[in-house]
Amino acid sequence: MEFAAAHFLSHYHGKCENLHGHNYKVRLWVKGNELGEGGMLADFSLLKKAMRSVVDTMDHTNLNDMAIFKNDPSAERIAQFIFERIREKMPELGLESSLLQAADVFETPTSMARYSVE
């Protein structure tokens, strides 16, 4: 899933301390020990629904305006935010929250941060 947003890093000394934007890409990782009926761990359409609801809160915004990021919306903090919000939403969609193992956030094709519980 993708979203576009602007940000700057207050505690970074370099060009990223200036306002700039990214077309972020997000990936989720699920992990489990038992496959359910149909041989799946989780219904991807339900995961996408949860991811879309979280990502939409950031799409076409200045991430620095979100209090959760404390003026440093790094890819690492964005990945943690996405991971935690999706985990909160999973039970209401009938998904076991422990299945979600990681969230990856790509700022560019070669720069990615992963937040996981492992």
PDB file of N, CA and C in Angstrom, residues 1-87:
ATOM      1  N   MET A   1       0.847  -1.167   0.000  1.00  0.00           N
ATOM      2  CA  MET A   1       0.000   0.000   0.000  1.00  0.00           C
ATOM      3  C   MET A   1       0.895   1.233   0.000  1.00  0.00           C
ATOM      4  N   GLU A   2       0.413   2.306  -0.565  1.00  0.00           N
ATOM      5  CA  GLU A   2       1.208   3.521  -0.678  1.00  0.00           C
ATOM      6  C   GLU A   2       0.459   4.733  -0.142  1.00  0.00           C
ATOM      7  N   PHE A   3       1.236   5.719   0.279  1.00  0.00           N
ATOM      8  CA  PHE A   3       0.681   7.025   0.628  1.00  0.00           C
ATOM      9  C   PHE A   3       1.755   8.073   0.410  1.00  0.00           C
ATOM     10  N   ALA A   4       1.325   9.302   0.186  1.00  0.00           N
ATOM     11  CA  ALA A   4       2.244  10.418  -0.020  1.00  0.00           C
ATOM     12  C   ALA A   4       2.112  11.372   1.153  1.00  0.00           C
ATOM     13  N   ALA A   5       3.249  11.832   1.663  1.00  0.00           N
ATOM     14  CA  ALA A   5       3.218  12.760   2.793  1.00  0.00           C
ATOM     15  C   ALA A   5       4.516  13.558   2.847  1.00  0.00           C
ATOM     16  N   ALA A   6       4.421  14.706   3.511  1.00  0.00           N
ATOM     17  CA  ALA A   6       5.587  15.556   3.749  1.00  0.00           C
ATOM     18  C   ALA A   6       6.036  15.388   5.194  1.00  0.00           C
ATOM     19  N   HIS A   7       7.293  15.703   5.435  1.00  0.00           N
ATOM     20  CA  HIS A   7       7.805  15.700   6.807  1.00  0.00           C
ATOM     21  C   HIS A   7       9.165  16.382   6.838  1.00  0.00           C
ATOM     22  N   PHE A   8       9.627  16.631   8.049  1.00  0.00           N
ATOM     23  CA  PHE A   8      11.008  17.053   8.290  1.00  0.00           C
ATOM     24  C   PHE A   8      11.421  16.462   9.620  1.00  0.00           C
ATOM     25  N   LEU A   9      12.712  16.297   9.802  1.00  0.00           N
ATOM     26  CA  LEU A   9      13.241  15.683  11.019  1.00  0.00           C
ATOM     27  C   LEU A   9      13.966  16.742  11.839  1.00  0.00           C
ATOM     28  N   SER A  10      13.363  17.121  12.960  1.00  0.00           N
ATOM     29  CA  SER A  10      13.889  18.197  13.791  1.00  0.00           C
ATOM     30  C   SER A  10      15.243  17.887  14.407  1.00  0.00           C
ATOM     31  N   HIS A  11      15.499  16.633  14.704  1.00  0.00           N
ATOM     32  CA  HIS A  11      16.736  16.252  15.387  1.00  0.00           C
ATOM     33  C   HIS A  11      17.732  15.580  14.451  1.00  0.00           C
ATOM     34  N   TYR A  12      17.622  15.880  13.186  1.00  0.00           N
ATOM     35  CA  TYR A  12      18.544  15.365  12.181  1.00  0.00           C
ATOM     36  C   TYR A  12      19.281  16.549  11.584  1.00  0.00           C
ATOM     37  N   HIS A  13      20.569  16.417  11.427  1.00  0.00           N
ATOM     38  CA  HIS A  13      21.356  17.518  10.879  1.00  0.00           C
ATOM     39  C   HIS A  13      21.811  17.148   9.471  1.00  0.00           C
ATOM     40  N   GLY A  14      21.118  17.712   8.513  1.00  0.00           N
ATOM     41  CA  GLY A  14      21.362  17.432   7.105  1.00  0.00           C
ATOM     42  C   GLY A  14      20.132  17.849   6.322  1.00  0.00           C
ATOM     43  N   LYS A  15      20.088  17.441   5.067  1.00  0.00           N
ATOM     44  CA  LYS A  15      19.002  17.923   4.216  1.00  0.00           C
ATOM     45  C   LYS A  15      17.620  17.460   4.667  1.00  0.00           C
ATOM     46  N   CYS A  16      17.518  16.387   5.427  1.00  0.00           N
ATOM     47  CA  CYS A  16      16.209  15.891   5.877  1.00  0.00           C
ATOM     48  C   CYS A  16      15.600  16.731   6.999  1.00  0.00           C
ATOM     49  N   GLU A  17      16.354  17.716   7.500  1.00  0.00           N
ATOM     50  CA  GLU A  17      15.755  18.624   8.482  1.00  0.00           C
ATOM     51  C   GLU A  17      14.884  19.670   7.788  1.00  0.00           C
ATOM     52  N   ASN A  18      14.948  19.727   6.466  1.00  0.00           N
ATOM     53  CA  ASN A  18      14.082  20.623   5.688  1.00  0.00           C
ATOM     54  C   ASN A  18      12.816  19.882   5.280  1.00  0.00           C
ATOM     55  N   LEU A  19      11.740  20.620   5.137  1.00  0.00           N
ATOM     56  CA  LEU A  19      10.477  20.030   4.702  1.00  0.00           C
ATOM     57  C   LEU A  19      10.651  19.394   3.327  1.00  0.00           C
ATOM     58  N   HIS A  20      10.234  18.138   3.210  1.00  0.00           N
ATOM     59  CA  HIS A  20      10.293  17.408   1.952  1.00  0.00           C
ATOM     60  C   HIS A  20       9.239  16.317   1.981  1.00  0.00           C
ATOM     61  N   GLY A  21       9.057  15.623   0.877  1.00  0.00           N
ATOM     62  CA  GLY A  21       8.026  14.601   0.820  1.00  0.00           C
ATOM     63  C   GLY A  21       8.527  13.273   0.290  1.00  0.00           C
ATOM     64  N   HIS A  22       7.706  12.254   0.523  1.00  0.00           N
ATOM     65  CA  HIS A  22       7.989  10.903   0.038  1.00  0.00           C
ATOM     66  C   HIS A  22       6.698  10.275  -0.454  1.00  0.00           C
ATOM     67  N   ASN A  23       6.850   9.351  -1.361  1.00  0.00           N
ATOM     68  CA  ASN A  23       5.780   8.430  -1.712  1.00  0.00           C
ATOM     69  C   ASN A  23       6.109   7.129  -0.985  1.00  0.00           C
ATOM     70  N   TYR A  24       5.554   7.002   0.204  1.00  0.00           N
ATOM     71  CA  TYR A  24       5.852   5.866   1.075  1.00  0.00           C
ATOM     72  C   TYR A  24       5.174   4.603   0.573  1.00  0.00           C
ATOM     73  N   LYS A  25       5.823   3.475   0.794  1.00  0.00           N
ATOM     74  CA  LYS A  25       5.230   2.164   0.555  1.00  0.00           C
ATOM     75  C   LYS A  25       5.240   1.417   1.883  1.00  0.00           C
ATOM     76  N   VAL A  26       4.155   0.699   2.154  1.00  0.00           N
ATOM     77  CA  VAL A  26       4.008  -0.026   3.414  1.00  0.00           C
ATOM     78  C   VAL A  26       3.785  -1.507   3.111  1.00  0.00           C
ATOM     79  N   ARG A  27       4.483  -2.351   3.859  1.00  0.00           N
ATOM     80  CA  ARG A  27       4.289  -3.800   3.789  1.00  0.00           C
ATOM     81  C   ARG A  27       4.050  -4.325   5.189  1.00  0.00           C
ATOM     82  N   LEU A  28       3.159  -5.294   5.284  1.00  0.00           N
ATOM     83  CA  LEU A  28       2.897  -5.969   6.556  1.00  0.00           C
ATOM     84  C   LEU A  28       3.381  -7.407   6.464  1.00  0.00           C
ATOM     85  N   TRP A  29       3.787  -7.932   7.597  1.00  0.00           N
ATOM     86  CA  TRP A  29       4.234  -9.319   7.694  1.00  0.00           C
ATOM     87  C   TRP A  29       3.374 -10.025   8.734  1.00  0.00           C
ATOM     88  N   VAL A  30       2.828 -11.174   8.360  1.00  0.00           N
ATOM     89  CA  VAL A  30       2.098 -12.012   9.311  1.00  0.00           C
ATOM     90  C   VAL A  30       2.878 -13.302   9.522  1.00  0.00           C
ATOM     91  N   LYS A  31       2.689 -13.861  10.706  1.00  0.00           N
ATOM     92  CA  LYS A  31       3.407 -15.079  11.056  1.00  0.00           C
ATOM     93  C   LYS A  31       2.543 -15.895  12.002  1.00  0.00           C
ATOM     94  N   GLY A  32       2.539 -17.193  11.817  1.00  0.00           N
ATOM     95  CA  GLY A  32       1.774 -18.062  12.692  1.00  0.00           C
ATOM     96  C   GLY A  32       2.246 -19.493  12.597  1.00  0.00           C
ATOM     97  N   ASN A  33       1.712 -20.320  13.480  1.00  0.00           N
ATOM     98  CA  ASN A  33       2.098 -21.728  13.533  1.00  0.00           C
ATOM     99  C   ASN A  33       1.045 -22.661  12.956  1.00  0.00           C
ATOM    100  N   GLU A  34      -0.176 -22.152  12.782  1.00  0.00           N
ATOM    101  CA  GLU A  34      -1.252 -22.986  12.267  1.00  0.00           C
ATOM    102  C   GLU A  34      -2.019 -22.264  11.192  1.00  0.00           C
ATOM    103  N   LEU A  35      -2.216 -22.958  10.088  1.00  0.00           N
ATOM    104  CA  LEU A  35      -3.030 -22.398   9.019  1.00  0.00           C
ATOM    105  C   LEU A  35      -4.493 -22.682   9.309  1.00  0.00           C
ATOM    106  N   GLY A  36      -5.333 -21.729   9.011  1.00  0.00           N
ATOM    107  CA  GLY A  36      -6.757 -21.895   9.211  1.00  0.00           C
ATOM    108  C   GLY A  36      -7.398 -22.601   8.035  1.00  0.00           C
ATOM    109  N   GLU A  37      -8.711 -22.618   8.068  1.00  0.00           N
ATOM    110  CA  GLU A  37      -9.463 -23.212   6.970  1.00  0.00           C
ATOM    111  C   GLU A  37      -9.086 -22.496   5.670  1.00  0.00           C
ATOM    112  N   GLY A  38      -8.835 -23.247   4.653  1.00  0.00           N
ATOM    113  CA  GLY A  38      -8.413 -22.664   3.385  1.00  0.00           C
ATOM    114  C   GLY A  38      -6.916 -22.488   3.299  1.00  0.00           C
ATOM    115  N   GLY A  39      -6.176 -22.883   4.337  1.00  0.00           N
ATOM    116  CA  GLY A  39      -4.721 -22.828   4.297  1.00  0.00           C
ATOM    117  C   GLY A  39      -4.130 -21.446   4.437  1.00  0.00           C
ATOM    118  N   MET A  40      -4.831 -20.549   5.133  1.00  0.00           N
ATOM    119  CA  MET A  40      -4.332 -19.179   5.287  1.00  0.00           C
ATOM    120  C   MET A  40      -4.107 -18.846   6.760  1.00  0.00           C
ATOM    121  N   LEU A  41      -3.174 -17.927   6.998  1.00  0.00           N
ATOM    122  CA  LEU A  41      -2.972 -17.368   8.335  1.00  0.00           C
ATOM    123  C   LEU A  41      -3.965 -16.247   8.596  1.00  0.00           C
ATOM    124  N   ALA A  42      -4.161 -15.394   7.588  1.00  0.00           N
ATOM    125  CA  ALA A  42      -5.025 -14.230   7.745  1.00  0.00           C
ATOM    126  C   ALA A  42      -5.620 -13.870   6.387  1.00  0.00           C
ATOM    127  N   ASP A  43      -6.788 -13.315   6.418  1.00  0.00           N
ATOM    128  CA  ASP A  43      -7.451 -12.838   5.202  1.00  0.00           C
ATOM    129  C   ASP A  43      -6.800 -11.511   4.807  1.00  0.00           C
ATOM    130  N   PHE A  44      -6.073 -11.513   3.689  1.00  0.00           N
ATOM    131  CA  PHE A  44      -5.360 -10.316   3.257  1.00  0.00           C
ATOM    132  C   PHE A  44      -6.299  -9.144   2.993  1.00  0.00           C
ATOM    133  N   SER A  45      -7.513  -9.432   2.542  1.00  0.00           N
ATOM    134  CA  SER A  45      -8.439  -8.319   2.281  1.00  0.00           C
ATOM    135  C   SER A  45      -8.796  -7.596   3.573  1.00  0.00           C
ATOM    136  N   LEU A  46      -8.872  -8.319   4.680  1.00  0.00           N
ATOM    137  CA  LEU A  46      -9.146  -7.682   5.970  1.00  0.00           C
ATOM    138  C   LEU A  46      -7.929  -6.892   6.452  1.00  0.00           C
ATOM    139  N   LEU A  47      -6.736  -7.443   6.238  1.00  0.00           N
ATOM    140  CA  LEU A  47      -5.523  -6.705   6.594  1.00  0.00           C
ATOM    141  C   LEU A  47      -5.395  -5.426   5.781  1.00  0.00           C
ATOM    142  N   LYS A  48      -5.727  -5.505   4.499  1.00  0.00           N
ATOM    143  CA  LYS A  48      -5.673  -4.315   3.645  1.00  0.00           C
ATOM    144  C   LYS A  48      -6.675  -3.266   4.112  1.00  0.00           C
ATOM    145  N   LYS A  49      -7.832  -3.713   4.549  1.00  0.00           N
ATOM    146  CA  LYS A  49      -8.841  -2.783   5.059  1.00  0.00           C
ATOM    147  C   LYS A  49      -8.307  -2.043   6.284  1.00  0.00           C
ATOM    148  N   ALA A  50      -7.689  -2.770   7.197  1.00  0.00           N
ATOM    149  CA  ALA A  50      -7.113  -2.151   8.393  1.00  0.00           C
ATOM    150  C   ALA A  50      -5.969  -1.215   8.007  1.00  0.00           C
ATOM    151  N   MET A  51      -5.118  -1.664   7.088  1.00  0.00           N
ATOM    152  CA  MET A  51      -3.987  -0.843   6.671  1.00  0.00           C
ATOM    153  C   MET A  51      -4.474   0.432   5.993  1.00  0.00           C
ATOM    154  N   ARG A  52      -5.464   0.329   5.126  1.00  0.00           N
ATOM    155  CA  ARG A  52      -5.982   1.504   4.433  1.00  0.00           C
ATOM    156  C   ARG A  52      -6.513   2.532   5.436  1.00  0.00           C
ATOM    157  N   SER A  53      -7.228   2.071   6.458  1.00  0.00           N
ATOM    158  CA  SER A  53      -7.804   3.007   7.429  1.00  0.00           C
ATOM    159  C   SER A  53      -6.713   3.755   8.192  1.00  0.00           C
ATOM    160  N   VAL A  54      -5.581   3.111   8.429  1.00  0.00           N
ATOM    161  CA  VAL A  54      -4.470   3.756   9.129  1.00  0.00           C
ATOM    162  C   VAL A  54      -3.697   4.669   8.186  1.00  0.00           C
ATOM    163  N   VAL A  55      -3.361   4.166   7.022  1.00  0.00           N
ATOM    164  CA  VAL A  55      -2.571   4.922   6.053  1.00  0.00           C
ATOM    165  C   VAL A  55      -3.318   6.177   5.591  1.00  0.00           C
ATOM    166  N   ASP A  56      -4.630   6.076   5.462  1.00  0.00           N
ATOM    167  CA  ASP A  56      -5.413   7.234   5.025  1.00  0.00           C
ATOM    168  C   ASP A  56      -5.295   8.420   5.979  1.00  0.00           C
ATOM    169  N   THR A  57      -5.000   8.168   7.249  1.00  0.00           N
ATOM    170  CA  THR A  57      -4.848   9.275   8.209  1.00  0.00           C
ATOM    171  C   THR A  57      -3.574  10.075   7.952  1.00  0.00           C
ATOM    172  N   MET A  58      -2.642   9.492   7.174  1.00  0.00           N
ATOM    173  CA  MET A  58      -1.373  10.159   6.903  1.00  0.00           C
ATOM    174  C   MET A  58      -1.255  10.653   5.465  1.00  0.00           C
ATOM    175  N   ASP A  59      -2.096  10.161   4.588  1.00  0.00           N
ATOM    176  CA  ASP A  59      -1.977  10.463   3.166  1.00  0.00           C
ATOM    177  C   ASP A  59      -2.195  11.947   2.888  1.00  0.00           C
ATOM    178  N   HIS A  60      -1.276  12.528   2.130  1.00  0.00           N
ATOM    179  CA  HIS A  60      -1.309  13.940   1.736  1.00  0.00           C
ATOM    180  C   HIS A  60      -1.399  14.875   2.943  1.00  0.00           C
ATOM    181  N   THR A  61      -0.556  14.597   3.936  1.00  0.00           N
ATOM    182  CA  THR A  61      -0.463  15.451   5.118  1.00  0.00           C
ATOM    183  C   THR A  61       0.998  15.821   5.349  1.00  0.00           C
ATOM    184  N   ASN A  62       1.192  16.743   6.285  1.00  0.00           N
ATOM    185  CA  ASN A  62       2.520  16.992   6.842  1.00  0.00           C
ATOM    186  C   ASN A  62       2.570  16.172   8.124  1.00  0.00           C
ATOM    187  N   LEU A  63       3.350  15.122   8.126  1.00  0.00           N
ATOM    188  CA  LEU A  63       3.389  14.215   9.275  1.00  0.00           C
ATOM    189  C   LEU A  63       3.824  14.906  10.558  1.00  0.00           C
ATOM    190  N   ASN A  64       4.544  16.014  10.449  1.00  0.00           N
ATOM    191  CA  ASN A  64       4.961  16.757  11.640  1.00  0.00           C
ATOM    192  C   ASN A  64       3.776  17.349  12.386  1.00  0.00           C
ATOM    193  N   ASP A  65       2.630  17.465  11.731  1.00  0.00           N
ATOM    194  CA  ASP A  65       1.432  17.989  12.382  1.00  0.00           C
ATOM    195  C   ASP A  65       0.769  16.953  13.292  1.00  0.00           C
ATOM    196  N   MET A  66       1.208  15.698  13.221  1.00  0.00           N
ATOM    197  CA  MET A  66       0.639  14.642  14.057  1.00  0.00           C
ATOM    198  C   MET A  66       1.434  14.566  15.361  1.00  0.00           C
ATOM    199  N   ALA A  67       0.759  14.785  16.479  1.00  0.00           N
ATOM    200  CA  ALA A  67       1.421  14.820  17.787  1.00  0.00           C
ATOM    201  C   ALA A  67       2.202  13.540  18.087  1.00  0.00           C
ATOM    202  N   ILE A  68       1.751  12.425  17.589  1.00  0.00           N
ATOM    203  CA  ILE A  68       2.386  11.139  17.867  1.00  0.00           C
ATOM    204  C   ILE A  68       3.851  11.099  17.432  1.00  0.00           C
ATOM    205  N   PHE A  69       4.213  11.888  16.426  1.00  0.00           N
ATOM    206  CA  PHE A  69       5.573  11.840  15.904  1.00  0.00           C
ATOM    207  C   PHE A  69       6.521  12.843  16.552  1.00  0.00           C
ATOM    208  N   LYS A  70       6.036  13.739  17.367  1.00  0.00           N
ATOM    209  CA  LYS A  70       6.863  14.675  18.139  1.00  0.00           C
ATOM    210  C   LYS A  70       7.897  15.393  17.272  1.00  0.00           C
ATOM    211  N   ASN A  71       7.485  15.844  16.097  1.00  0.00           N
ATOM    212  CA  ASN A  71       8.323  16.574  15.142  1.00  0.00           C
ATOM    213  C   ASN A  71       9.485  15.773  14.569  1.00  0.00           C
ATOM    214  N   ASP A  72       9.477  14.480  14.753  1.00  0.00           N
ATOM    215  CA  ASP A  72      10.486  13.627  14.140  1.00  0.00           C
ATOM    216  C   ASP A  72       9.813  12.383  13.546  1.00  0.00           C
ATOM    217  N   PRO A  73       9.030  12.573  12.479  1.00  0.00           N
ATOM    218  CA  PRO A  73       8.351  11.429  11.868  1.00  0.00           C
ATOM    219  C   PRO A  73       9.300  10.606  10.986  1.00  0.00           C
ATOM    220  N   SER A  74      10.205   9.914  11.630  1.00  0.00           N
ATOM    221  CA  SER A  74      11.151   9.053  10.923  1.00  0.00           C
ATOM    222  C   SER A  74      10.408   7.838  10.368  1.00  0.00           C
ATOM    223  N   ALA A  75      11.014   7.177   9.428  1.00  0.00           N
ATOM    224  CA  ALA A  75      10.423   5.950   8.885  1.00  0.00           C
ATOM    225  C   ALA A  75      10.209   4.925  10.001  1.00  0.00           C
ATOM    226  N   GLU A  76      11.111   4.921  10.973  1.00  0.00           N
ATOM    227  CA  GLU A  76      10.982   3.986  12.096  1.00  0.00           C
ATOM    228  C   GLU A  76       9.732   4.283  12.923  1.00  0.00           C
ATOM    229  N   ARG A  77       9.503   5.555  13.217  1.00  0.00           N
ATOM    230  CA  ARG A  77       8.308   5.925  13.990  1.00  0.00           C
ATOM    231  C   ARG A  77       7.036   5.697  13.196  1.00  0.00           C
ATOM    232  N   ILE A  78       7.089   5.937  11.898  1.00  0.00           N
ATOM    233  CA  ILE A  78       5.914   5.699  11.049  1.00  0.00           C
ATOM    234  C   ILE A  78       5.593   4.209  11.031  1.00  0.00           C
ATOM    235  N   ALA A  79       6.607   3.358  10.904  1.00  0.00           N
ATOM    236  CA  ALA A  79       6.401   1.909  10.914  1.00  0.00           C
ATOM    237  C   ALA A  79       5.799   1.455  12.243  1.00  0.00           C
ATOM    238  N   GLN A  80       6.283   1.994  13.351  1.00  0.00           N
ATOM    239  CA  GLN A  80       5.741   1.639  14.664  1.00  0.00           C
ATOM    240  C   GLN A  80       4.286   2.079  14.776  1.00  0.00           C
ATOM    241  N   PHE A  81       3.982   3.300  14.346  1.00  0.00           N
ATOM    242  CA  PHE A  81       2.616   3.819  14.378  1.00  0.00           C
ATOM    243  C   PHE A  81       1.680   2.918  13.581  1.00  0.00           C
ATOM    244  N   ILE A  82       2.070   2.575  12.363  1.00  0.00           N
ATOM    245  CA  ILE A  82       1.237   1.722  11.512  1.00  0.00           C
ATOM    246  C   ILE A  82       1.039   0.368  12.163  1.00  0.00           C
ATOM    247  N   PHE A  83       2.107  -0.236  12.633  1.00  0.00           N
ATOM    248  CA  PHE A  83       2.040  -1.550  13.268  1.00  0.00           C
ATOM    249  C   PHE A  83       1.065  -1.539  14.451  1.00  0.00           C
ATOM    250  N   GLU A  84       1.240  -0.575  15.351  1.00  0.00           N
ATOM    251  CA  GLU A  84       0.406  -0.534  16.560  1.00  0.00           C
ATOM    252  C   GLU A  84      -1.054  -0.266  16.240  1.00  0.00           C
ATOM    253  N   ARG A  85      -1.341   0.627  15.302  1.00  0.00           N
ATOM    254  CA  ARG A  85      -2.729   0.940  14.966  1.00  0.00           C
ATOM    255  C   ARG A  85      -3.416  -0.228  14.268  1.00  0.00           C
ATOM    256  N   ILE A  86      -2.694  -0.915  13.405  1.00  0.00           N
ATOM    257  CA  ILE A  86      -3.289  -2.066  12.727  1.00  0.00           C
ATOM    258  C   ILE A  86      -3.546  -3.187  13.719  1.00  0.00           C
ATOM    259  N   ARG A  87      -2.608  -3.418  14.612  1.00  0.00           N
ATOM    260  CA  ARG A  87      -2.823  -4.453  15.641  1.00  0.00           C
ATOM    261  C   ARG A  87      -4.064  -4.163  16.479  1.00  0.00           C
TER     262      ARG A  87
END
